[in-house]
Coordinates of C-alpha atoms in Angstrom, one line a residue:
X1 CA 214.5 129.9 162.7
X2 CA 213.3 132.5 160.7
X3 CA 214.9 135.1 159.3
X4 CA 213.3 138.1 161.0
X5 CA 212.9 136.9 164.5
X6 CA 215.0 138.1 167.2
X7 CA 218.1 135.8 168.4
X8 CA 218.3 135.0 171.6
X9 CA 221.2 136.5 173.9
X10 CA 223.0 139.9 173.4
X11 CA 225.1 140.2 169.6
X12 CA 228.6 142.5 170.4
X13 CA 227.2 143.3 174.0
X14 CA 224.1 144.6 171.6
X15 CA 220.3 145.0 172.0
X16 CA 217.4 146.8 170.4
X17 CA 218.6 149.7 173.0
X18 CA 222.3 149.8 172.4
X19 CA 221.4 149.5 168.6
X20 CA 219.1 153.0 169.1
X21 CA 221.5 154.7 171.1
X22 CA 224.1 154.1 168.3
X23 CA 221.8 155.2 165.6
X24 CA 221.0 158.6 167.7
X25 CA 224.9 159.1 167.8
X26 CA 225.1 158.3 164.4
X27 CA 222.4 161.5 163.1
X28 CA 224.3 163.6 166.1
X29 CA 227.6 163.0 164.3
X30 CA 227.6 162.5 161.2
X31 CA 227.1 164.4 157.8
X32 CA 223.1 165.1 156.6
X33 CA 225.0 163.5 153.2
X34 CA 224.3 160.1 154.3
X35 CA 221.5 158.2 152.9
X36 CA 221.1 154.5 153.2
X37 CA 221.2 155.2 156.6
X38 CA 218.8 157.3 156.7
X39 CA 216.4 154.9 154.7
X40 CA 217.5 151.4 156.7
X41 CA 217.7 152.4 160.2
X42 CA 219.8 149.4 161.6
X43 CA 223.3 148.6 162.7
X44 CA 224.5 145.5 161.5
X45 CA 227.3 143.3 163.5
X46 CA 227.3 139.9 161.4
X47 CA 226.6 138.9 157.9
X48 CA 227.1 136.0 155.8
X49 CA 226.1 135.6 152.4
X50 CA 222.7 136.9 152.1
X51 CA 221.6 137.0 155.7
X52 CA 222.8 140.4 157.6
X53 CA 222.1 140.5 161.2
X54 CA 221.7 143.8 163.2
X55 CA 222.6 144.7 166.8
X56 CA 218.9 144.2 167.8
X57 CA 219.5 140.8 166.9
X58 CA 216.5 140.8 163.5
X59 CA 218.1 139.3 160.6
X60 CA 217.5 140.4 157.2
X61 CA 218.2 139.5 153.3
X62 CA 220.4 142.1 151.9
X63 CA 219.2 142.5 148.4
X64 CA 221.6 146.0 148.8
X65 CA 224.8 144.1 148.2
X66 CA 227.2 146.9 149.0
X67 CA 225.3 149.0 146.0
X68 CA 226.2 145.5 144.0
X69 CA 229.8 145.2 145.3
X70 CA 229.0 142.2 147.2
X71 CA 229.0 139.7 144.1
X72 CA 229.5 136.3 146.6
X73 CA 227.4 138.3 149.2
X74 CA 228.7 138.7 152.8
X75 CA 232.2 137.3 153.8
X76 CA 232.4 134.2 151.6
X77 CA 234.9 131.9 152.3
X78 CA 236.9 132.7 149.7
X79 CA 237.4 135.9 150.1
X80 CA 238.3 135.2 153.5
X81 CA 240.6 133.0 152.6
X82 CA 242.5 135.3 150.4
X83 CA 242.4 138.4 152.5
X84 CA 244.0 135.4 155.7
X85 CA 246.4 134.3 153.3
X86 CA 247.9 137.9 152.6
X87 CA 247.9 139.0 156.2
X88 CA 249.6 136.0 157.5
X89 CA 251.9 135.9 154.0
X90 CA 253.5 139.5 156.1
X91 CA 253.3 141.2 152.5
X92 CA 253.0 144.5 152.5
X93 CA 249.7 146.0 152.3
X94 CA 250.1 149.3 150.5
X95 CA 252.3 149.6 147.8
X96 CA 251.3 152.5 145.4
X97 CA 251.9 151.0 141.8
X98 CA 255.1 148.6 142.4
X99 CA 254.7 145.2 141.2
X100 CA 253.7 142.3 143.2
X101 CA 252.6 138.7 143.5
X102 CA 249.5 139.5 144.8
X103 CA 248.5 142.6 141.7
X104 CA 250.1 139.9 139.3
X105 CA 247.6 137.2 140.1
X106 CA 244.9 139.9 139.5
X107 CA 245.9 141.7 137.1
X108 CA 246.4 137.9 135.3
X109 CA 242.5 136.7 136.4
X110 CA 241.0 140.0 135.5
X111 CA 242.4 140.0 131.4
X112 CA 241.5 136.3 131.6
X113 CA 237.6 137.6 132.0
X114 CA 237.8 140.5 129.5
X115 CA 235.8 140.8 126.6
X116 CA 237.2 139.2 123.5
X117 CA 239.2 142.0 121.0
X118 CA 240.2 143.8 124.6
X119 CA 242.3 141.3 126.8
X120 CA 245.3 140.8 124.1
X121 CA 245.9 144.3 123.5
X122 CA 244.9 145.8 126.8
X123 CA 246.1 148.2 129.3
X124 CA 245.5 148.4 133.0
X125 CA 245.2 151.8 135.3
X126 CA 244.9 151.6 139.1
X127 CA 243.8 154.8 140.4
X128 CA 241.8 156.0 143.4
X129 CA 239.8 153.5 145.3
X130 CA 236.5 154.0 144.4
X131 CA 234.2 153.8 140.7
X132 CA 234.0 157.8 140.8
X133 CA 237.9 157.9 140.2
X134 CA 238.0 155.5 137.7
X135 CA 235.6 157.5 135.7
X136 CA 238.2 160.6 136.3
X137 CA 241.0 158.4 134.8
X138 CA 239.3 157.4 131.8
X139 CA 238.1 161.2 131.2
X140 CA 241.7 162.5 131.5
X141 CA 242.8 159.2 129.3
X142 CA 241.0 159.6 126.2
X143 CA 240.7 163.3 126.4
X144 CA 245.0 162.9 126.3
X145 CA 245.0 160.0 123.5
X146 CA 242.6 162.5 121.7
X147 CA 243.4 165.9 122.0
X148 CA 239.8 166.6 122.5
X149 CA 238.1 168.0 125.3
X150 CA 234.2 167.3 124.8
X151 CA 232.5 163.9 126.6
X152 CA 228.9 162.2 125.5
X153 CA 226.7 160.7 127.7
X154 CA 223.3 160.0 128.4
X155 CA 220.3 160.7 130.3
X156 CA 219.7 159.1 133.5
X157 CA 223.5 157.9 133.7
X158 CA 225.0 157.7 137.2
X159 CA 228.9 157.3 136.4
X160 CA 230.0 158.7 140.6
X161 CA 229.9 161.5 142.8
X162 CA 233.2 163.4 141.9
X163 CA 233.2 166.9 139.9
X164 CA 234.1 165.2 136.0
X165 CA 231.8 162.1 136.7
X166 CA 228.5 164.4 138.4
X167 CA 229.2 166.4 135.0
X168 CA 228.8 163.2 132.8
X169 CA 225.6 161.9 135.1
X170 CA 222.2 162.7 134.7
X171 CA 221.6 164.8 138.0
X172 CA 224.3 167.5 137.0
X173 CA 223.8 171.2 137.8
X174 CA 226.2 172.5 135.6
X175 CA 226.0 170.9 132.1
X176 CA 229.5 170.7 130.5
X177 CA 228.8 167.3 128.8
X178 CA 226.4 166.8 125.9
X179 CA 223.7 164.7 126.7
X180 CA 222.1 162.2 124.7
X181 CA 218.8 159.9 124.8
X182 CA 218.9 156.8 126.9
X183 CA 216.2 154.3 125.1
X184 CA 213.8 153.2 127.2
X185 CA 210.3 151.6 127.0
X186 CA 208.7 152.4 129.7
X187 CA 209.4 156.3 129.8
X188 CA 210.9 156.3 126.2
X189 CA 211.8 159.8 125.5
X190 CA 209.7 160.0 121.8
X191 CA 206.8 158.3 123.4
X192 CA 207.0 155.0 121.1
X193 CA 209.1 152.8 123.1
X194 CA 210.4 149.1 121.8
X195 CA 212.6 149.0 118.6
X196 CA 211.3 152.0 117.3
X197 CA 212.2 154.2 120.3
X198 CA 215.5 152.9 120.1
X199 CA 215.9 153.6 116.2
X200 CA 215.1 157.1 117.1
X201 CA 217.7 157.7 120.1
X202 CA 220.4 156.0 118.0
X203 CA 219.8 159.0 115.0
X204 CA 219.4 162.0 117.0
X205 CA 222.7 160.6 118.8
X206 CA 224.4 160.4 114.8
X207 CA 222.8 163.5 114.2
X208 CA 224.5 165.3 117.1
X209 CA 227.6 163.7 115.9
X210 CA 227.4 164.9 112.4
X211 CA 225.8 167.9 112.3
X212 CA 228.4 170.6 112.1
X213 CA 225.3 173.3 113.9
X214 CA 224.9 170.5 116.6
X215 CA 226.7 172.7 119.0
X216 CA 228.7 169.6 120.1
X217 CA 232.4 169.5 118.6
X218 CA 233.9 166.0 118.1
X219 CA 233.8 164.6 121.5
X220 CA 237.5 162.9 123.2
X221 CA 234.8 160.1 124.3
X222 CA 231.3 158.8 125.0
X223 CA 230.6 156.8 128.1
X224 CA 227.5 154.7 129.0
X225 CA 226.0 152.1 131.0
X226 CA 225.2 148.9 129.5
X227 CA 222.3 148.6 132.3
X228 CA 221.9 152.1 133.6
X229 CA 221.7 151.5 137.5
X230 CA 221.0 154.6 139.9
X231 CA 218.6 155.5 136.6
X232 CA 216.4 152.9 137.3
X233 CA 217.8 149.7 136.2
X234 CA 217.2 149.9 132.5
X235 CA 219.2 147.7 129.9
X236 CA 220.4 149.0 126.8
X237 CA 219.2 147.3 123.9
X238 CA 221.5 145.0 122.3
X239 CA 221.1 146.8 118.8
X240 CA 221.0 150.4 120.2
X241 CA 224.7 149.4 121.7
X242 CA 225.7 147.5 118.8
X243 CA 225.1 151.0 117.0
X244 CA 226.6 153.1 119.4
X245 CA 230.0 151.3 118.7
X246 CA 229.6 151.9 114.9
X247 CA 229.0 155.2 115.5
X248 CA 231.6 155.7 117.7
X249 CA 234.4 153.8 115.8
X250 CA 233.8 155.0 112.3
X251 CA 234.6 158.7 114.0
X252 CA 237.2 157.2 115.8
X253 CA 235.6 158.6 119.4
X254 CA 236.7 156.2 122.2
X255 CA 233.8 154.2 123.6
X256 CA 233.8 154.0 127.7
X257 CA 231.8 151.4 128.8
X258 CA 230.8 151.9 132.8
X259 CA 230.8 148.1 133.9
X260 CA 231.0 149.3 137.8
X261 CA 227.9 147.8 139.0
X262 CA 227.4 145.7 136.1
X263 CA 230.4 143.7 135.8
X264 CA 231.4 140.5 137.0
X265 CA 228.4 138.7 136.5
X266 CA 225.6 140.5 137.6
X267 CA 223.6 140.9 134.1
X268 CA 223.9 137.3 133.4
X269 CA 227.0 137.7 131.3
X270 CA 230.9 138.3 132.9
X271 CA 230.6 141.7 131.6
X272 CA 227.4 143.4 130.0
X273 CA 228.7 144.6 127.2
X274 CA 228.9 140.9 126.4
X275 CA 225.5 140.3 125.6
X276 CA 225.5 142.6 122.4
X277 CA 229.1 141.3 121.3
X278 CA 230.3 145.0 121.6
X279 CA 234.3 145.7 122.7
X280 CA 234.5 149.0 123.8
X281 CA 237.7 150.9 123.6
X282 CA 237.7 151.5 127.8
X283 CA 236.3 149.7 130.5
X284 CA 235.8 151.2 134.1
X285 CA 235.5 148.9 136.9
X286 CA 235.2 148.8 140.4
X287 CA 232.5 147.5 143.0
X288 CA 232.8 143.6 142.9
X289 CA 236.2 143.6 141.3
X290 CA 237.4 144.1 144.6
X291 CA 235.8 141.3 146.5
X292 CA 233.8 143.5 149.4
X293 CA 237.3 146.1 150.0
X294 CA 237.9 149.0 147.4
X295 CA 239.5 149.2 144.2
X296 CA 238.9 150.7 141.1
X297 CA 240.6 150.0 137.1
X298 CA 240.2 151.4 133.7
X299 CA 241.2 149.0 131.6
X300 CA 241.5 150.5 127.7
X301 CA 243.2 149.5 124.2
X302 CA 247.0 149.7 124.3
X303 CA 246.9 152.9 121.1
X304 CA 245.5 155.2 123.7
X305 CA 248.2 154.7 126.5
X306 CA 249.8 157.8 125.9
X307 CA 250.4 159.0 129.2
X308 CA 253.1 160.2 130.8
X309 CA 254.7 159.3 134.2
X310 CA 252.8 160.3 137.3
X311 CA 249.8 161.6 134.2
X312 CA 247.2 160.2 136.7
X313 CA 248.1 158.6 140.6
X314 CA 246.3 157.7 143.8
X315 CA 247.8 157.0 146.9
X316 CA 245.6 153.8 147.3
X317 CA 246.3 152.2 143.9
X318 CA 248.1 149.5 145.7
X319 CA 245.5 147.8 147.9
X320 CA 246.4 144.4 148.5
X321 CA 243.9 142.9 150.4
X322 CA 241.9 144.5 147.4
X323 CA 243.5 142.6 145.1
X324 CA 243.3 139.4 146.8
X325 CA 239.9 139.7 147.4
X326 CA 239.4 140.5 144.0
X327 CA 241.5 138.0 142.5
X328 CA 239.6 135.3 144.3
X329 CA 235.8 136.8 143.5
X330 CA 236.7 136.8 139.7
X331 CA 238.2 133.6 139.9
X332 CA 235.0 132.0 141.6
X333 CA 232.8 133.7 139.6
X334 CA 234.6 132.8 136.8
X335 CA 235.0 128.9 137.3
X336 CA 231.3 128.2 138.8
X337 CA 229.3 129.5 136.3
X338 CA 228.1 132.2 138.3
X339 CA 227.5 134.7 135.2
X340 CA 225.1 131.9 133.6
X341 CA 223.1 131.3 136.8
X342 CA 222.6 135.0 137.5
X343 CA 221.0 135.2 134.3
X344 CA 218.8 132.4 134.4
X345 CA 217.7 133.1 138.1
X346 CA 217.1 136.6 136.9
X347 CA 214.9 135.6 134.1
X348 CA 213.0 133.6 136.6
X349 CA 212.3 136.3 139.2
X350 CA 211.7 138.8 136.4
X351 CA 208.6 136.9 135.4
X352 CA 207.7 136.4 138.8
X353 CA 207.9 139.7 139.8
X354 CA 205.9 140.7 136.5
X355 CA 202.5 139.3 137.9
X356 CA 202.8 141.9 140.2
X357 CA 201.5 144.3 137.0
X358 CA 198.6 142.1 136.7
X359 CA 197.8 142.1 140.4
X360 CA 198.7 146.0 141.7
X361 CA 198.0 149.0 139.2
X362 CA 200.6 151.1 141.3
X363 CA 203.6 148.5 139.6
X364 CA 204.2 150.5 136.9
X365 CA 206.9 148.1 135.4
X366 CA 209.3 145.5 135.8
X367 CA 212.7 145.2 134.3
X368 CA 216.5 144.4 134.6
X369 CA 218.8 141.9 133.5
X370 CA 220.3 139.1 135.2
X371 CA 220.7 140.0 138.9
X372 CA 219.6 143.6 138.3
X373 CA 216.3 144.3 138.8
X374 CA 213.5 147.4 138.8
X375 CA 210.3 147.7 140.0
X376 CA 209.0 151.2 139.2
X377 CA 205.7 152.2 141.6
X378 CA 203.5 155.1 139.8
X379 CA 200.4 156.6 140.6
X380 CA 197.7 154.8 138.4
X381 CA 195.2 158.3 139.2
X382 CA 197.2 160.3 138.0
X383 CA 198.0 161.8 135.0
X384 CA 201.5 162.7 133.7
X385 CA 203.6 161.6 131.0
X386 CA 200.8 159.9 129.1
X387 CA 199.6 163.3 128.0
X388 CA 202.9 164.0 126.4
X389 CA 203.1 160.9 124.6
X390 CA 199.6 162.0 123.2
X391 CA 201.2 165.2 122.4
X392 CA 203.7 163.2 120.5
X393 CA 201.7 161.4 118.4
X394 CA 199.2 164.0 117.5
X395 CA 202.7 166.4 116.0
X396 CA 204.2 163.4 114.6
X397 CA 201.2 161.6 113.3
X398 CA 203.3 158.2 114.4
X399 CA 201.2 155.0 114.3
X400 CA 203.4 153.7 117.3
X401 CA 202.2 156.6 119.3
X402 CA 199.2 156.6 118.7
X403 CA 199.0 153.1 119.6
X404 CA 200.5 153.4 123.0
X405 CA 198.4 156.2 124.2
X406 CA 195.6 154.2 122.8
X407 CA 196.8 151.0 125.0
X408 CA 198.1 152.9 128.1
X409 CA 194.5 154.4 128.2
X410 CA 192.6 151.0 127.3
X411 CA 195.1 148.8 129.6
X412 CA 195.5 146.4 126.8
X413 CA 198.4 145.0 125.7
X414 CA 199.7 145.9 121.6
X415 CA 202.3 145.1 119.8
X416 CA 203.3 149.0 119.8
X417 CA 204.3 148.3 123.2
X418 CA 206.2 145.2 123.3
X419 CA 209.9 146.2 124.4
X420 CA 213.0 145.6 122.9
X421 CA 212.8 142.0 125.1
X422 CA 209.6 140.9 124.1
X423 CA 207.8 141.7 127.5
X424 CA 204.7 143.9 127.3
X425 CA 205.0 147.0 128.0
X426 CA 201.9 149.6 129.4
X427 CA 201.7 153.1 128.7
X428 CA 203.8 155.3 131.9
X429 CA 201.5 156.4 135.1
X430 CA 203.2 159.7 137.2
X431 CA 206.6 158.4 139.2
X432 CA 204.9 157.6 142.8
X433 CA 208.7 157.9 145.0
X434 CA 206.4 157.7 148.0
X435 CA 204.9 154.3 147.4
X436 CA 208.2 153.6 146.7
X437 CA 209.5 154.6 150.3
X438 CA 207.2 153.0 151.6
X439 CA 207.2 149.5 150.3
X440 CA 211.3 149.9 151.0
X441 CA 210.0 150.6 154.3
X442 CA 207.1 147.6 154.2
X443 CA 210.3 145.1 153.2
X444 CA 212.3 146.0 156.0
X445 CA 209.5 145.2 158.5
X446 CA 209.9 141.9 156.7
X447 CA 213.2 141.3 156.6
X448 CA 214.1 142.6 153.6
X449 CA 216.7 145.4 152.5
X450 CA 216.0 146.6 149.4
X451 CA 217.3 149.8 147.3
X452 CA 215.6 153.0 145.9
X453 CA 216.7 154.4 141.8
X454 CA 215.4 155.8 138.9
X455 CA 214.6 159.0 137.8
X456 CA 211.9 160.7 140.9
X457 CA 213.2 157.6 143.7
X458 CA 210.4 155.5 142.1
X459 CA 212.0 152.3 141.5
X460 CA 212.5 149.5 143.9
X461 CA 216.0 148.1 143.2
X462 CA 217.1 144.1 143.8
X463 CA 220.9 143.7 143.4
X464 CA 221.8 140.4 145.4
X465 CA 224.4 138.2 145.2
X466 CA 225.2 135.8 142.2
X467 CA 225.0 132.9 145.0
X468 CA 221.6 133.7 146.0
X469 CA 219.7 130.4 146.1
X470 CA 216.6 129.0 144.7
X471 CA 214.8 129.2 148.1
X472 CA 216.6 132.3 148.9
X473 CA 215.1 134.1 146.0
X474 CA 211.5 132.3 146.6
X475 CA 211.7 134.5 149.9
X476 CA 212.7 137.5 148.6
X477 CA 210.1 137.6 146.0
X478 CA 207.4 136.6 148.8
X479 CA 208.3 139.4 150.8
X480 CA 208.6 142.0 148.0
X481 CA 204.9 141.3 147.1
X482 CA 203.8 141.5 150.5
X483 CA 205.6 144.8 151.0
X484 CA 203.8 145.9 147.8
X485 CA 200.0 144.3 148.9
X486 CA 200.7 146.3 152.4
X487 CA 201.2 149.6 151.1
X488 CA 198.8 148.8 148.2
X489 CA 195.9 148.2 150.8
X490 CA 196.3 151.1 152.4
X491 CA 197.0 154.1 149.9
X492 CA 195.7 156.5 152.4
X493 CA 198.7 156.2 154.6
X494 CA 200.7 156.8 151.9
X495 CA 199.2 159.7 150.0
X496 CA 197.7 157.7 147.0
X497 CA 195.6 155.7 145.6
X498 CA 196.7 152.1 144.8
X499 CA 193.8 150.2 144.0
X500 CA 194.2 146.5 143.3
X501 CA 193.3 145.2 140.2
X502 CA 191.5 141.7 140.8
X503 CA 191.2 139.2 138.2
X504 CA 187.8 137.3 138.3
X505 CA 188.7 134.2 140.1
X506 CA 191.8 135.4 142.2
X507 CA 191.7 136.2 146.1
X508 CA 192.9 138.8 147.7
X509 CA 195.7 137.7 150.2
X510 CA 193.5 138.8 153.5
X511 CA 190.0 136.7 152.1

């Protein structure tokens, strides 16, 4: 059967009418503030692994993941298992911060996973339920270990939607965090991109540091994201975050690493900060650490526990079936190897998905790491950022500069903009977040849930789960380029034009 025809027979008493009626109670009801609903309009009653079905009875792959909390996908055995074994155990299921079996085994699996130079001289907080109050906790922690108020972070970041981690993210509306440059090749904020663009963004950051008229105090902390997610999926250089922790530890600022949609595997290491051999001073975590059910951790060196009793609470610190679940995703992760395949796989529908560049001038780019992956739509008519990267280069008189302008405008590949991991890299078309709705829109007609990030909404997200399979993936990636040759067919529809660039030789899918 495949995976987007309707099953026979009624799902939870459910069919394409009761599944409408409960969507029209749904935007009666509830908040405006909602929005994958608004984007996916289905109700789902079953799931398993990578396969959600929906009241209507369509089935669809769920490259979503619970925003990347799903790391085994849909109700996996094994976190059944756990979450059975508790229930029928009769242990309680809220316990605030008292000790247990159940938070012992976690607490025991998660150190086993942490990054060398963390796990033997580590602390663990629990705290509210959800990323957002992790980030909270680890504000309020180094700012008390410190005695400083001020926090770095980055453009683009997304670190929750709670008053402190809204401040530290890149959408804020009141600044009271000093921001710094994100590098990035694709958008790179001096208009060089690759090593150079990160060489750049790592000395303004020293500069702000140093500089006594920077305007910025001695910070209590910076945080980042090794792969910045809701930014549009872009992964730090190795270097660039290999600097940031010199920087950072010879002015004895605490580094907070935001693993809470990359951790456990997704990047292709157990935790991203991992692949440039950096050991931050705090970790927050949350998403797949709590096997599908919520829980959030800041785990941090052992010389910054200063707080006092009740310094930081939440009433929901105690989640057991959170634990269990966790305990057992970690652990499975852990033991087959899942880290390793997610970054193999990744690599592998990375390049596939890169074709898409050579076959659609609205594919801006392609990037991610592991299991986390971007496809940025632009408008190939229009003009935009390219005209301040000319700008750049004509103040600066940099070579690299001048380079990319002259290969975003010739459509040639140079060595000027070859990224920081060796994949081309074309000068940046105008952010296009309506081709971007729309091929979202194209994948769910095929059976495909996919997310929307980056900077204007532009950026087609994958996040599925680290036991996606071979095949599995060979359908996803069908059906994302099909989404992508539907819209591109028919930019009218869509407000723009999305012509197809056709290599002598190839067909077009319809010839």
């Amino acid at each position: 059967m495949a995976v987007t025809e309707p099953v026979t027979g009624e799902t939870f008493g459910g069919t394409r009418g009761a599944q409408e009626g409960i969507l029209r109670r749904q935007s009666a009801r509830e908040s405006r503030a909602r929005t994958y609903a608004r984007a996916l309009p289905i109700v789902p009653v079953r799931a398993r692994g990578l396969t959600i079905e929906g009241a209507d009875g369509r089935r669809y792959l769920d490259c979503l993941s619970g925003a990347g909390t799903l790391a085994l996908g849909h109700n996996h055995p094994v976190v059944l298992e756990a979450i059975r074994k508790v229930l029928d155990s009769g242990a309680p299921l809220s316990v605030l911060d008292l000790a247990t079996p159940v938070k012992d085994a976690f607490v025991t699996e998660l150190f086993r996973t942490l990054p060398p130079g963390l796990a033997d001289h580590a602390r663990v907080q629990f705290c509210g339920p959800a990323g957002t109050d992790a980030v909270e906790a680890a504000f309020k922690l180094v700012r008390a270990a410190t005695g400083r108020t001020g926090i770095l972070a980055f453009t683009g970041a997304y670190h929750g939607m709670t008053t402190g981690a809204l401040a530290a993210s890149g959408g804020a509306d009141d600044v009271r965090v000093a921001r710094l440059p994100y590098p990035q090749d694709y958008r790179c904020p001096f208009g060089v991109g690759g090593t150079r663009g990160a060489e750049l963004a790592a000395r303004w950051t020293e500069t702000v540091l140093d500089d006594p008229k920077s305007g910025v105090p001695l910070p209590a902390g910076m945080i980042l994201e090794p792969v910045q997610g809701e930014g549009g999926v872009i992964p730090a250089p190795d270097d660039w975050l290999r600097r940031m922790r010199r920087l950072t530890a010879d002015r004895s600022v605490p580094l907070i690493a935001d693993e809470i949609q990359t951790g456990v595997g997704r990047t292709g290491a157990f935790w991203a900060v991992e692949h440039s051999g950096v050991t931050p001073d705090v970790m927050v975590l949350s998403k797949a650490i709590g096997g599908s059910l919520p829980l959030a951790v800041v785990v941090y060196r052992e010389d910054l526990d200063v707080w006092e009793p009740g310094a930081h609470a939440g009433t929901f610190r105690g989640n057991q079936l959170a634990m269990a679940a966790g305990t057992a995703t970690l652990a499975h992760v852990r033991e087959n190897a899942l880290a390793e395949r997610a970054g193999l796989l990744g690599a592998r529908m990375l390049s596939q998905l890169r074709r898409l560049q050579d076959d659609f001038a609205c594919v801006g780019d392609v990037r991610g790491r592991g299991l986390m992956i971007g496809v940025e739509l632009v408008d190939p008519e229009g003009e935009g950022p390219r005209g301040e990267t000319d700008d750049h280069a004509r103040e600066t008189g940099a070579q690299g500069g001048r380079d990319a302008v002259a290969a975003a405008r010739s459509g040639a590949e140079s060595t000027a903009q070859t990224g920081w991991d060796g994949a081309p890299r074309h000068g940046p078309g105008p952010a296009a977040p309506e081709l971007a709705s729309a091929v979202q829109r194209a994948c769910l007609e095929r059976g495909l849930i996919v997310e929307l990030g980056g900077r204007h909404a532009g950026v087609v997200r994958l996040l599925p789960p680290l036991t996606i399979t071979d095949e599995q993936a060979d359908a996803v990636l069908d059906r994302l380029a099909d989404a992508v040759a539907a819209v591109a067919r028919d930019p009218a529809a869509h407000g723009h034009v999305a012509r197809r660039r056709r290599p002598e030789g190839r067909r077009e899918p319809d010839d």
